[in-house]
Tab-separated table of C-alpha atoms in Angstrom:
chain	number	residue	atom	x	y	z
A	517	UNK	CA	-11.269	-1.723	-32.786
A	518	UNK	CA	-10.765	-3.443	-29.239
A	519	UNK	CA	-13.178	-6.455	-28.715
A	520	UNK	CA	-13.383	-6.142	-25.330
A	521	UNK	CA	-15.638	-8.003	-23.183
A	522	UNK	CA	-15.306	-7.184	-19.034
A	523	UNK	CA	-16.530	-6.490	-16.012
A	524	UNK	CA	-13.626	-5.052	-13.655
A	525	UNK	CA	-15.556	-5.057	-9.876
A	526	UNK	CA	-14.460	-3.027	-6.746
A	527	UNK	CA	-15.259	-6.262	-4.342
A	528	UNK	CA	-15.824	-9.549	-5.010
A	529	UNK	CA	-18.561	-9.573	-1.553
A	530	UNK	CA	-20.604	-7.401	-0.746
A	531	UNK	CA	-21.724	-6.747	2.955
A	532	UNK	CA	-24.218	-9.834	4.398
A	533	UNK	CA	-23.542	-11.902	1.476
A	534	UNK	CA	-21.634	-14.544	0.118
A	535	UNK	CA	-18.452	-14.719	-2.218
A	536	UNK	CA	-19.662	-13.153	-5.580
A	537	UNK	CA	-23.389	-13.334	-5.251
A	538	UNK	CA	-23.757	-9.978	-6.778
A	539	UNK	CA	-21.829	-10.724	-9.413
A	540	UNK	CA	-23.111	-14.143	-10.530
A	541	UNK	CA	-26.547	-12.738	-12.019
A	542	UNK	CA	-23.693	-10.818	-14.797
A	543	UNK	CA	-21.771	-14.060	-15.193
A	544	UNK	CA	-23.807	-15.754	-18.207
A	545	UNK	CA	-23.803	-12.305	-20.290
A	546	UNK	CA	-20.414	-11.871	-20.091
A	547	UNK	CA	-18.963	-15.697	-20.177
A	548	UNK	CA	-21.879	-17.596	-21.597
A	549	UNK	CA	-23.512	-20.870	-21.351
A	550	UNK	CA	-21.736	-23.782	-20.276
A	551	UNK	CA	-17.609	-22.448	-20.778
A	552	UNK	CA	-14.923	-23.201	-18.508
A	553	UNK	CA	-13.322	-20.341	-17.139
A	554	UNK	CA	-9.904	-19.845	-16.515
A	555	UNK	CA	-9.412	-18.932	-12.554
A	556	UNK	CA	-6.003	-16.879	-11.812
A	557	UNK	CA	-5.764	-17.674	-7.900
A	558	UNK	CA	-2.265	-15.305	-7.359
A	559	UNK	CA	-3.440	-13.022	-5.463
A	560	UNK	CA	-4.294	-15.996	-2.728
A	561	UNK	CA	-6.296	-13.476	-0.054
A	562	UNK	CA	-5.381	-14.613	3.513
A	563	UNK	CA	-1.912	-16.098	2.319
A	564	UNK	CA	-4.728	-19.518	1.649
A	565	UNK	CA	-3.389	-21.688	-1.237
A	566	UNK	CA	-4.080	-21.663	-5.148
A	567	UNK	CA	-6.421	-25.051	-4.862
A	568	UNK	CA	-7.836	-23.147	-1.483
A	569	UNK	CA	-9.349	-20.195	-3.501
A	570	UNK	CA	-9.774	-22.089	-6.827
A	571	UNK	CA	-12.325	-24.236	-4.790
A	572	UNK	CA	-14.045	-21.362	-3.806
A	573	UNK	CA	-14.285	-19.426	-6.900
A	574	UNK	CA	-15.631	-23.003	-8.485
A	575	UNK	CA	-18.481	-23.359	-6.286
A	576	UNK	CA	-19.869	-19.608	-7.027
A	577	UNK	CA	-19.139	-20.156	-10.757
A	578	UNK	CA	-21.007	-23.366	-10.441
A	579	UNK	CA	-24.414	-21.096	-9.359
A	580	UNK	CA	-24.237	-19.712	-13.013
A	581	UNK	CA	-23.305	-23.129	-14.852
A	582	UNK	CA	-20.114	-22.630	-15.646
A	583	UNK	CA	-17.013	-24.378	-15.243
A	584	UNK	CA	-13.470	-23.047	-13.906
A	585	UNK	CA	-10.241	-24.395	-13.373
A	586	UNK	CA	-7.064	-22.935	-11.808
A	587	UNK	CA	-4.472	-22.017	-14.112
A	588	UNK	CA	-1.687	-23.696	-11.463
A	589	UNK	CA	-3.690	-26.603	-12.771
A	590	UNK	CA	-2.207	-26.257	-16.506
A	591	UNK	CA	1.336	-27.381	-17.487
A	592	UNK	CA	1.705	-24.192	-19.690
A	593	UNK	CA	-0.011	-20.758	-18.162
A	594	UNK	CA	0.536	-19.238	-21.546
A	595	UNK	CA	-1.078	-21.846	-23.423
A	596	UNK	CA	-3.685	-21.981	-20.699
A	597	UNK	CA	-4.341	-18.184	-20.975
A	598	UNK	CA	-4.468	-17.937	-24.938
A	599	UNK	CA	-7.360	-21.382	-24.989
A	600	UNK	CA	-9.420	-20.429	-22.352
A	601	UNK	CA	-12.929	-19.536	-23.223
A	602	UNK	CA	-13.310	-16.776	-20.331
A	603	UNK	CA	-10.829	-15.478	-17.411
A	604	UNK	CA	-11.548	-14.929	-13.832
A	605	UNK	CA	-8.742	-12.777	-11.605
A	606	UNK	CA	-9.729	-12.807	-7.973
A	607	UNK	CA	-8.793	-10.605	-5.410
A	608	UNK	CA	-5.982	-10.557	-2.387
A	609	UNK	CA	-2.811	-8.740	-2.889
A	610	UNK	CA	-2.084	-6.790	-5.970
A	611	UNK	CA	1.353	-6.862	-5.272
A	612	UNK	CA	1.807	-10.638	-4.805
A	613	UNK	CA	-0.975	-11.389	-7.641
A	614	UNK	CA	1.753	-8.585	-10.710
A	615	UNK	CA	4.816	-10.231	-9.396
A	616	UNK	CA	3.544	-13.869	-10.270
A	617	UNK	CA	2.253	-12.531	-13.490
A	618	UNK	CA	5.128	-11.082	-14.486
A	619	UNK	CA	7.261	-13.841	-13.020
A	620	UNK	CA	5.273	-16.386	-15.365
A	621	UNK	CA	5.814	-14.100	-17.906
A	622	UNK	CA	1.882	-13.484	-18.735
A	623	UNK	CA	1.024	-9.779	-18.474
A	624	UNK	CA	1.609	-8.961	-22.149
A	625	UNK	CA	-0.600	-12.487	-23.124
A	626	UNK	CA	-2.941	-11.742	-20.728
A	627	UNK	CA	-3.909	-8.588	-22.079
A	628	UNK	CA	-4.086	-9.401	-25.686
A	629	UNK	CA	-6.272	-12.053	-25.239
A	630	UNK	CA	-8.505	-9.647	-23.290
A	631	UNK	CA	-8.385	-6.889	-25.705
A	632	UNK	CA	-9.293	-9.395	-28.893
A	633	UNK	CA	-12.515	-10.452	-27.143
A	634	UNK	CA	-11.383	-13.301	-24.106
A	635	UNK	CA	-14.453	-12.336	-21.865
A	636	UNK	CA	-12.534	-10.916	-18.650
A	637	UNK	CA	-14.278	-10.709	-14.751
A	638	UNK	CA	-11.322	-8.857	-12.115
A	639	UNK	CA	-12.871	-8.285	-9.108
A	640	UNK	CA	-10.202	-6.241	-6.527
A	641	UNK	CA	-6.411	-6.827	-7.213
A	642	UNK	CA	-8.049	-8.306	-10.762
A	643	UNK	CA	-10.113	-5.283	-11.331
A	644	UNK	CA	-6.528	-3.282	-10.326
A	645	UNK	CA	-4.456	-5.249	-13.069
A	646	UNK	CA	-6.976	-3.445	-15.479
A	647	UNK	CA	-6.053	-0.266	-15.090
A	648	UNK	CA	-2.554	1.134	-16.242
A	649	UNK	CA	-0.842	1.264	-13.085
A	650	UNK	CA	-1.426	-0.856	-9.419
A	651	UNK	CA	-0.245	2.586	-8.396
A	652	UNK	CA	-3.558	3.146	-6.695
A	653	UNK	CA	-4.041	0.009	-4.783
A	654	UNK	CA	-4.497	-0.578	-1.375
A	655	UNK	CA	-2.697	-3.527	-0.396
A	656	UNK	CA	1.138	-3.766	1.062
A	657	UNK	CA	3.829	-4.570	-0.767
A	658	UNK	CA	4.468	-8.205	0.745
A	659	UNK	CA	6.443	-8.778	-2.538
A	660	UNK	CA	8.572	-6.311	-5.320
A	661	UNK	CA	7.189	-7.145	-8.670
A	662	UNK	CA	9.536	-6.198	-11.646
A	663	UNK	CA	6.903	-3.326	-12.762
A	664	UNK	CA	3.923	-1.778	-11.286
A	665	UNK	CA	2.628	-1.527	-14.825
A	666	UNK	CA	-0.691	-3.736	-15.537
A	667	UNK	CA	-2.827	-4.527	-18.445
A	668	UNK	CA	-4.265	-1.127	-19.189
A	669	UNK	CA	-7.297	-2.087	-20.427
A	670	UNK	CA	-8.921	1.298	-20.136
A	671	UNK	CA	-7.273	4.493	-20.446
A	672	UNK	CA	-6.863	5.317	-16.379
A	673	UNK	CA	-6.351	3.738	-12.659
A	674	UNK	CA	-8.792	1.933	-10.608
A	675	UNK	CA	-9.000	2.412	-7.044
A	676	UNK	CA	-11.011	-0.557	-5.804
A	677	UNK	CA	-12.833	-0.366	-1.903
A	678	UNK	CA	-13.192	3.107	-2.492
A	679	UNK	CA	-13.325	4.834	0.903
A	680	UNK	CA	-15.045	7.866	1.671
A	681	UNK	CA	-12.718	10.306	3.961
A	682	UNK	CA	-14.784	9.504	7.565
A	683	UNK	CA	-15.314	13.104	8.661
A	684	UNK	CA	-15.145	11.895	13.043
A	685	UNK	CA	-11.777	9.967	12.875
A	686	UNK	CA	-9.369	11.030	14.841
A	687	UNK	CA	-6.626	8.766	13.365
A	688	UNK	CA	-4.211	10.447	11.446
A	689	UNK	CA	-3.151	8.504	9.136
A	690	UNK	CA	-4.095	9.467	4.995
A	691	UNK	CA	-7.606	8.961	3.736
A	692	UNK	CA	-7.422	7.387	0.503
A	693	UNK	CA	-7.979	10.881	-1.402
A	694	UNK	CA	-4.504	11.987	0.121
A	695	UNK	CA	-3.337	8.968	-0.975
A	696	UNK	CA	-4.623	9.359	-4.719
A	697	UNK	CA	-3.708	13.081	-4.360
A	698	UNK	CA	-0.058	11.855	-3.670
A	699	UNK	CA	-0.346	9.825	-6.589
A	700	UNK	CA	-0.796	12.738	-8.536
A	701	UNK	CA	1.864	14.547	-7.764
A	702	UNK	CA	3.942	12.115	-9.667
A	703	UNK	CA	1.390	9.895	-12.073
A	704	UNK	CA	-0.769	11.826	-15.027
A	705	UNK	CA	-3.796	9.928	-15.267
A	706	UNK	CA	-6.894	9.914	-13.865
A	707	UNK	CA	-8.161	7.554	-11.209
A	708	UNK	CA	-11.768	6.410	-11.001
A	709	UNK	CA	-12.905	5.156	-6.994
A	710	UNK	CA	-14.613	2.575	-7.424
A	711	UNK	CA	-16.794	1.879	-4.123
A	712	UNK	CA	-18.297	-1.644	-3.520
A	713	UNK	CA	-21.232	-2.471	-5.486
A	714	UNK	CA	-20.407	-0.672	-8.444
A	715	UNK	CA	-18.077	-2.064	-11.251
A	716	UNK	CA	-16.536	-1.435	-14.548
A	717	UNK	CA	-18.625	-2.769	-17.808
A	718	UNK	CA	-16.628	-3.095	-20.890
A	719	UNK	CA	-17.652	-3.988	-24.489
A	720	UNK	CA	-15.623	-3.356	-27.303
A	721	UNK	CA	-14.598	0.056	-27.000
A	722	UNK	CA	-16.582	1.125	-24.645
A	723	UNK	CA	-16.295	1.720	-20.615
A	724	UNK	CA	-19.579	2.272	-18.099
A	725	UNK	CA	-19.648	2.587	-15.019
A	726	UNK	CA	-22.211	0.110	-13.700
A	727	UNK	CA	-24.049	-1.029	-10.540
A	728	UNK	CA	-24.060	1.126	-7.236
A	729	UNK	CA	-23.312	3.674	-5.416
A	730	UNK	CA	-21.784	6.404	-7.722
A	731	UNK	CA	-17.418	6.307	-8.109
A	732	UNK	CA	-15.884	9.019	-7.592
A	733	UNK	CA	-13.453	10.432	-10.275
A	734	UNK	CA	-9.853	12.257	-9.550
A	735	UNK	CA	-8.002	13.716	-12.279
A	736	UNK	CA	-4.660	15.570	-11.905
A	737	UNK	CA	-4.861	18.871	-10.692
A	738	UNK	CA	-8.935	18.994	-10.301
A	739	UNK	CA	-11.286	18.637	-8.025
A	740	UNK	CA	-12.757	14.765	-7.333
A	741	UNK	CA	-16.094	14.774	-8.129
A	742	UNK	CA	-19.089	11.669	-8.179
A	743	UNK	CA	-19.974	10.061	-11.698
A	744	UNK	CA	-23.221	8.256	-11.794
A	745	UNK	CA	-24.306	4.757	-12.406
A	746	UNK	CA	-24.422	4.694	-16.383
A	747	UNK	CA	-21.667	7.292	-16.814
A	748	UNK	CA	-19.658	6.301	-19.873
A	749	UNK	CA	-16.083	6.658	-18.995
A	750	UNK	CA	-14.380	5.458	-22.320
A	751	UNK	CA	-12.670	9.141	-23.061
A	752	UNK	CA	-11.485	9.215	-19.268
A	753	UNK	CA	-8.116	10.490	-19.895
B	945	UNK	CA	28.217	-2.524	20.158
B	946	UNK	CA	25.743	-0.463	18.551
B	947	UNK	CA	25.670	3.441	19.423
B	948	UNK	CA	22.071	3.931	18.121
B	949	UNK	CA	20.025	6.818	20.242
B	950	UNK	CA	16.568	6.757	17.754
B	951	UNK	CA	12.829	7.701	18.319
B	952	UNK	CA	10.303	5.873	16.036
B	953	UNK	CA	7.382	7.597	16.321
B	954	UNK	CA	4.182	5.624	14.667
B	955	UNK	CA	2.334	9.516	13.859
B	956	UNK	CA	3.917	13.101	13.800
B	957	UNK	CA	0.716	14.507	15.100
B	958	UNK	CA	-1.952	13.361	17.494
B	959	UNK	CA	-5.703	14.438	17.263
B	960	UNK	CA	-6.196	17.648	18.200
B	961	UNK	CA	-2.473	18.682	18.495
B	962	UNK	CA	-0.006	20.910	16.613
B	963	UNK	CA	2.624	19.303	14.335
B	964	UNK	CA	4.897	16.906	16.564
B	965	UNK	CA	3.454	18.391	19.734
B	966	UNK	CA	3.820	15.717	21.842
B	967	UNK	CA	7.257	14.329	20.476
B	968	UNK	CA	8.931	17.996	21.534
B	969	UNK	CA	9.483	17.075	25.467
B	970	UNK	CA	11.840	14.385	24.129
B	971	UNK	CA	13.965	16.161	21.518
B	972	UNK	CA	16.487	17.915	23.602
B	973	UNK	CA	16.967	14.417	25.604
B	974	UNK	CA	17.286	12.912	21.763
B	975	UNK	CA	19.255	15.696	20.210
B	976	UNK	CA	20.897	17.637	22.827
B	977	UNK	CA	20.767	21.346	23.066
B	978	UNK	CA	21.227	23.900	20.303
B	979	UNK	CA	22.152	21.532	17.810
B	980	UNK	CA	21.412	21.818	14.024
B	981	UNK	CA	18.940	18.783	13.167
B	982	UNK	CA	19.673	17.527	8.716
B	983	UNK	CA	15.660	16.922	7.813
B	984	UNK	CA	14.847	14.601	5.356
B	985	UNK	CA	11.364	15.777	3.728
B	986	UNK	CA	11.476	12.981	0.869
B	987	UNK	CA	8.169	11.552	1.568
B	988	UNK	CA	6.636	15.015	0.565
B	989	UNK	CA	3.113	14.289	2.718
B	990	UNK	CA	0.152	15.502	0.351
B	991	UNK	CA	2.653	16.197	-2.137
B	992	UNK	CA	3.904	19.574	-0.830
B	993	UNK	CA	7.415	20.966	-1.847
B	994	UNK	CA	10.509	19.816	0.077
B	995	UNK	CA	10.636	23.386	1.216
B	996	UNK	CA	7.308	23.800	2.576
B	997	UNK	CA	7.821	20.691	4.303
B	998	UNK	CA	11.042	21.822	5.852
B	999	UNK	CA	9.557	25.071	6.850
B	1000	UNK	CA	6.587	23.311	9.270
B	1001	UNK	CA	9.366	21.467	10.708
B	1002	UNK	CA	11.761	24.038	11.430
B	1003	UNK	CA	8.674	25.824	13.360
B	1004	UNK	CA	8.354	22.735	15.877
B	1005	UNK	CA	12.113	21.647	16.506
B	1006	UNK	CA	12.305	25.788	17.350
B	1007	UNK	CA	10.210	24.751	20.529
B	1008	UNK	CA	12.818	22.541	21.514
B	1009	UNK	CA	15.624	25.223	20.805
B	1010	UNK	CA	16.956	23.016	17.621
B	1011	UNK	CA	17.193	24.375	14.499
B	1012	UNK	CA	16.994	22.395	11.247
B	1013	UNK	CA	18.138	22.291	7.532
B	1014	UNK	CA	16.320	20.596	4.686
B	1015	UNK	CA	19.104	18.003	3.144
B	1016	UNK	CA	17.801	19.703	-0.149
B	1017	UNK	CA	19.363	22.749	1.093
B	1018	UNK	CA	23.012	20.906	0.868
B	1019	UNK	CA	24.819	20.395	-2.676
B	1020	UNK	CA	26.286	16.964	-1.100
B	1021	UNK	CA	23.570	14.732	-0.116
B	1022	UNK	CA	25.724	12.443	1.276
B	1023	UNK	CA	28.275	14.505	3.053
B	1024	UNK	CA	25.017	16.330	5.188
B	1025	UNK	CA	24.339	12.957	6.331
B	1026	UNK	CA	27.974	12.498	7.451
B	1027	UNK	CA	28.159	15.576	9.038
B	1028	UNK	CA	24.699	16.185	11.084
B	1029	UNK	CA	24.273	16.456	14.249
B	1030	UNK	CA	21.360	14.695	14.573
B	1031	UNK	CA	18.833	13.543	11.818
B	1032	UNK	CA	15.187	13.429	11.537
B	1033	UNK	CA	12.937	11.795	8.471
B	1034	UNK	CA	9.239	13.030	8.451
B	1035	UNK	CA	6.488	11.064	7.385
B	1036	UNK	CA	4.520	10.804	4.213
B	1037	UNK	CA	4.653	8.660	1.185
B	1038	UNK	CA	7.180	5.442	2.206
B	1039	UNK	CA	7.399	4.356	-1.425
B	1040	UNK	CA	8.570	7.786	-2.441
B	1041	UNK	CA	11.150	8.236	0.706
B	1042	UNK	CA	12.598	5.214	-0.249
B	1043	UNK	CA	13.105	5.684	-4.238
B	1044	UNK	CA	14.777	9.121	-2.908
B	1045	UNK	CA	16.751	7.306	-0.228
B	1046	UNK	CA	18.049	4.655	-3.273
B	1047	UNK	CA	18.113	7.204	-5.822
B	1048	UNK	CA	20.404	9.536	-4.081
B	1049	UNK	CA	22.728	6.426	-2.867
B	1050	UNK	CA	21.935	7.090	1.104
B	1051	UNK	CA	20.597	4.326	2.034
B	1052	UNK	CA	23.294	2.589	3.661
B	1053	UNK	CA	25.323	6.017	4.847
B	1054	UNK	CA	22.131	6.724	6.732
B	1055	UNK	CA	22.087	3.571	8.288
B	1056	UNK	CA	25.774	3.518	9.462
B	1057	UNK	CA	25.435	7.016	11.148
B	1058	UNK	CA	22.826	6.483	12.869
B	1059	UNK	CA	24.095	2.627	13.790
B	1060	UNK	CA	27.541	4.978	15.079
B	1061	UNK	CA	25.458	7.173	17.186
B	1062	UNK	CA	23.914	10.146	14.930
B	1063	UNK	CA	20.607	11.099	17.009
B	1064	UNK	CA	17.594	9.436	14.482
B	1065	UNK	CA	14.048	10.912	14.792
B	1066	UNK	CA	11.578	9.128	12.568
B	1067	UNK	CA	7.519	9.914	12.325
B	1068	UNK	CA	5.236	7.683	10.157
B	1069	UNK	CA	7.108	6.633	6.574
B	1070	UNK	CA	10.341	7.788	8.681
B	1071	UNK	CA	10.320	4.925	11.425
B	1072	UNK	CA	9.026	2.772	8.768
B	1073	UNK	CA	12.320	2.617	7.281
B	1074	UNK	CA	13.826	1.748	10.517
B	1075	UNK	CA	12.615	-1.868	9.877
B	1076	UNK	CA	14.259	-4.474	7.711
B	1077	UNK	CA	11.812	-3.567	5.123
B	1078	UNK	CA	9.499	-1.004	4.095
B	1079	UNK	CA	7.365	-3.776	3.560
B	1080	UNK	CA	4.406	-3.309	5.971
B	1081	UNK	CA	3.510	0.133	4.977
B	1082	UNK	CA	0.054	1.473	5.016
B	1083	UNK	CA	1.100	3.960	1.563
B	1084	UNK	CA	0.122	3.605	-2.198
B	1085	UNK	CA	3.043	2.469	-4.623
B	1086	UNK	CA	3.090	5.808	-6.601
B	1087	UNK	CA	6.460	5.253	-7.436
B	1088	UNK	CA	8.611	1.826	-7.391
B	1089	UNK	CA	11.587	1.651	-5.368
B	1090	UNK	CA	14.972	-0.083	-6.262
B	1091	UNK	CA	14.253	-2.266	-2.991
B	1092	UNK	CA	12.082	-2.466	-0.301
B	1093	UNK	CA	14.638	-3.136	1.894
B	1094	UNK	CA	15.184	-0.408	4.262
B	1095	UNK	CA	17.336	0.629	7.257
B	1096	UNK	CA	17.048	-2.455	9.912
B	1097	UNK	CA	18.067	-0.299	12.601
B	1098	UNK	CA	16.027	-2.829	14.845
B	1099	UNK	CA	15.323	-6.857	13.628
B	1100	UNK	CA	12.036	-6.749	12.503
B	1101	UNK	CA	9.394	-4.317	10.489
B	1102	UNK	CA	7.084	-1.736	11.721
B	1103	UNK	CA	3.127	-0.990	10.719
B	1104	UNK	CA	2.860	2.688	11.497
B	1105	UNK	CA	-0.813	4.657	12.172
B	1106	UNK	CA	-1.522	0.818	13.221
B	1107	UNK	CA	-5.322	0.463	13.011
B	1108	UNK	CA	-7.732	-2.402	15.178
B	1109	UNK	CA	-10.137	-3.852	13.381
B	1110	UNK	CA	-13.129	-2.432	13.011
B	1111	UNK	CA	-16.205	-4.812	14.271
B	1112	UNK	CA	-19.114	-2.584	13.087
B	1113	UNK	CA	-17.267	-2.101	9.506
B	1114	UNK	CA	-19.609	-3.260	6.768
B	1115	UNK	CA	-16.520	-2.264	4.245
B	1116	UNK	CA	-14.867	-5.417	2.609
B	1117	UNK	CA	-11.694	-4.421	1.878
B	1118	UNK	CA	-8.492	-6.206	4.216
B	1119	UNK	CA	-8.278	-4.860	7.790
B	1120	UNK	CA	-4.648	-4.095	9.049
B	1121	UNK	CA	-4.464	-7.092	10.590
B	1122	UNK	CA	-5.103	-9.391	7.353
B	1123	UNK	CA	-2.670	-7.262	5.570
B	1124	UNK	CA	0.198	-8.298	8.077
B	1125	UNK	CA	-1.101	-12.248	7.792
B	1126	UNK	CA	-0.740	-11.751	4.269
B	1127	UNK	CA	3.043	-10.311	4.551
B	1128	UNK	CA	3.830	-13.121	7.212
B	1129	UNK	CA	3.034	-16.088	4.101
B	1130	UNK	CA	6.190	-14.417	2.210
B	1131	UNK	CA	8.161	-12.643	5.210
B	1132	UNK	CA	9.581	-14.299	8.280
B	1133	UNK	CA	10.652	-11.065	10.267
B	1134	UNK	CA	8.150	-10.225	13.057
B	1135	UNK	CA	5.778	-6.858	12.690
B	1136	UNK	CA	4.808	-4.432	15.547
B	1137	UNK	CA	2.139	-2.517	14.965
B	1138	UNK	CA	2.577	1.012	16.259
B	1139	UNK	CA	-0.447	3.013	16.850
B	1140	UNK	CA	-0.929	6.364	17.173
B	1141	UNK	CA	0.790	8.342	20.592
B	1142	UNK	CA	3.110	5.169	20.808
B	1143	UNK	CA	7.346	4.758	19.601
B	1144	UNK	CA	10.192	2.838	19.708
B	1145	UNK	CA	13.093	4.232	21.744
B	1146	UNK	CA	16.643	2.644	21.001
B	1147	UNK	CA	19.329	3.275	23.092
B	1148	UNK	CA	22.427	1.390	22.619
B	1149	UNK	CA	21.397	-2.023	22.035
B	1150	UNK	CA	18.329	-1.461	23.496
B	1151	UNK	CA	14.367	-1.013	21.865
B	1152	UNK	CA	12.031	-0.075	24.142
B	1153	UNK	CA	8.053	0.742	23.469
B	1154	UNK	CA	7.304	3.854	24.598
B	1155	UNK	CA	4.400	6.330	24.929
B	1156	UNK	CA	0.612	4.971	25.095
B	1157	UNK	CA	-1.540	2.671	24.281
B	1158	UNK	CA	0.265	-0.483	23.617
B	1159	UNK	CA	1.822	-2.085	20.660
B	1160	UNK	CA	0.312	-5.019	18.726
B	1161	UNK	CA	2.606	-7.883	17.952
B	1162	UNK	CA	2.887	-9.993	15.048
B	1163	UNK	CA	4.818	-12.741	14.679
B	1164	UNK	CA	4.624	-15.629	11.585
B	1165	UNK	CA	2.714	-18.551	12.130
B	1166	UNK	CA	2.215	-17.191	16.064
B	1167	UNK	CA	-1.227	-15.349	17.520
B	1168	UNK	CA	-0.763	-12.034	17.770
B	1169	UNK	CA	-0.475	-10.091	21.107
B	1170	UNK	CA	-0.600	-6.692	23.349
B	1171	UNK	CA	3.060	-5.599	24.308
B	1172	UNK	CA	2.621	-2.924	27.395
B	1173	UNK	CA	4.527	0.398	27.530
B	1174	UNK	CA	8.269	-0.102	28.411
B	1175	UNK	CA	8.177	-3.841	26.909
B	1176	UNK	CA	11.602	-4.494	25.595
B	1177	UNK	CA	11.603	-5.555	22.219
B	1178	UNK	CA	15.268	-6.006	21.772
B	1179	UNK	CA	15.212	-9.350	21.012
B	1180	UNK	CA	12.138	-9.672	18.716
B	1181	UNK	CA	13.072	-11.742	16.067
């Protein structure tokens, strides 16, 4: 029985407003009152530094009364990781953000705290790391990690920023179905777009698709089609 | 002294043209006449069969009186790279063209022929490996490469299908441009990014932009500014 606790987000911002206001309404449910979260800052959007982004996370964390701290501030990551009362992976580049993990040797630690009950938020490149591949992210590989393998918490990829094909371009480079329907060609499992506004809900065993608009679902060989707000995606295999 | 005669084309196709349409004019000057162009159909574009792929190719290089041979076709891999006449890598997946390239040990024959003269057409994932590194591509990681590094026909990296900004874009995911800031914290090498109807033309020593509209150039820790068609990029570094 997994005791997972999670929300795994497309975006951390939505459109018009600021760094994880959506989100921050969620944040009490899934961390609590008054914890100190754990903030992993690797991902470091913009190339800005780990205290940078930590500083930023802090002050939206600080709307829902709860602490955070970056976990360049511990001596030991692993020890860091396996005390903290809740964990916080922002976004940036998924690339840069599974090298350091596995370079700090903290994928395997990372997810076993998750899966026995470590309330989890990924929002991006830390909703990516869920999945069991970065396979289907979006960023460029600025740096080779060891693996593309991630934490697997659920049973399939995540794309996040979801991008509907835009029927008048005229550029001609892939859409991001292409892209996933590349992926296919050489990965088995299924891959859930996950457009901004919409995220990931997991408790225990279970996986829902929350917020909005709809995410669109590609398996191997079928069609793509749109799952709903409330959709339970647990058996997505 | 370097013998390099290369085309690195950001797109195969333009809106609202046929299959390398507008690259045909400047294959016989490239290639000569009724020579025997080795294809390289690795990146496997929507995931289509190395055949298939080699077929729509053979159709266009017939308009410029070339013919052309899959390097599937060949039971030494290495020996049809040796031996061509001139050589031309489509476009496609870059992550999968270079786990080929690696996998199939013809990574650094490739780069020596066409470094001693061996005509070199690339399009899309194909001129991306004409950079030091592959590692400004626009593709998904759908399979992991032994390295990222890459040809370095020329002294720094290319962004193919090189997008501006949008400014009316309510989607939060990175723009091209933050993507190449983000490569620039870890990477020193300058990027050009290559948009659509525009290539690099080496001759000799010589890179020269080619085609239209301009090239955007990235350099670390610099702005980033327009080169004009015909701006010598030679010494970009």
């Amino acid at each position: 029985m997994k005791m997972m606790k999670a929300i795994l987000a497309s975006t951390s911002t939505l459109h018009g407003e600021g760094y994880l206001e959506y989100l921050i309404p969620h944040l009490t449910d899934l961390y609590g009152n008054d914890k100190e979260v754990l903030f992993i800052p690797y991902a470091r959007p913009g190339g800005i530094s780990h205290d940078e982004y930590t500083l930023k996370a802090k002050e939206a964390f600080k709307k829902a009364n709860l602490s955070l701290r970056g976990i360049h501030e511990f001596e030991d990551a692993v020890k860091a990781i396996q005390n903290a009362e809740g964990i916080f992976t922002g976004g940036g580049n998924t690339f840069l953000l599974v090298s350091e993990l596995y370079r700090n040797g903290l994928i395997d630690i990372l997810k076993n705290v998750i899966l026995n009950g470590t309330p989890y938020l990924g929002t991006s490149a830390g909703t990516n790391i869920g999945g069991l591949t970065m396979g289907t992210t979006n960023d460029m590989p600025i740096v080779l990690p060891k693996s593309f393998k991630t934490l697997g918490l659920i049973p399939f990829n995540i794309n996040p920023h979801y991008l509907d094909p835009d029927v008048n371009s005229t550029h001609k480079g892939e859409t991001r179905e292409t892209r996933i329907k590349e992926f296919h060609h050489f990965n088995s499992q299924p891959v859930v777009g996950l457009r901004e506004g919409s995220w990931l809900e997991l408790n225990k065993n279970e996986v829902i698709l929350r917020g909005t608009p709809s995410a669109r679902i590609f398996k191997c060989n079928k069609d793509a089609y749109e799952a709903a707000t409330g959709t339970n995606l647990t058996n997505l295999n």
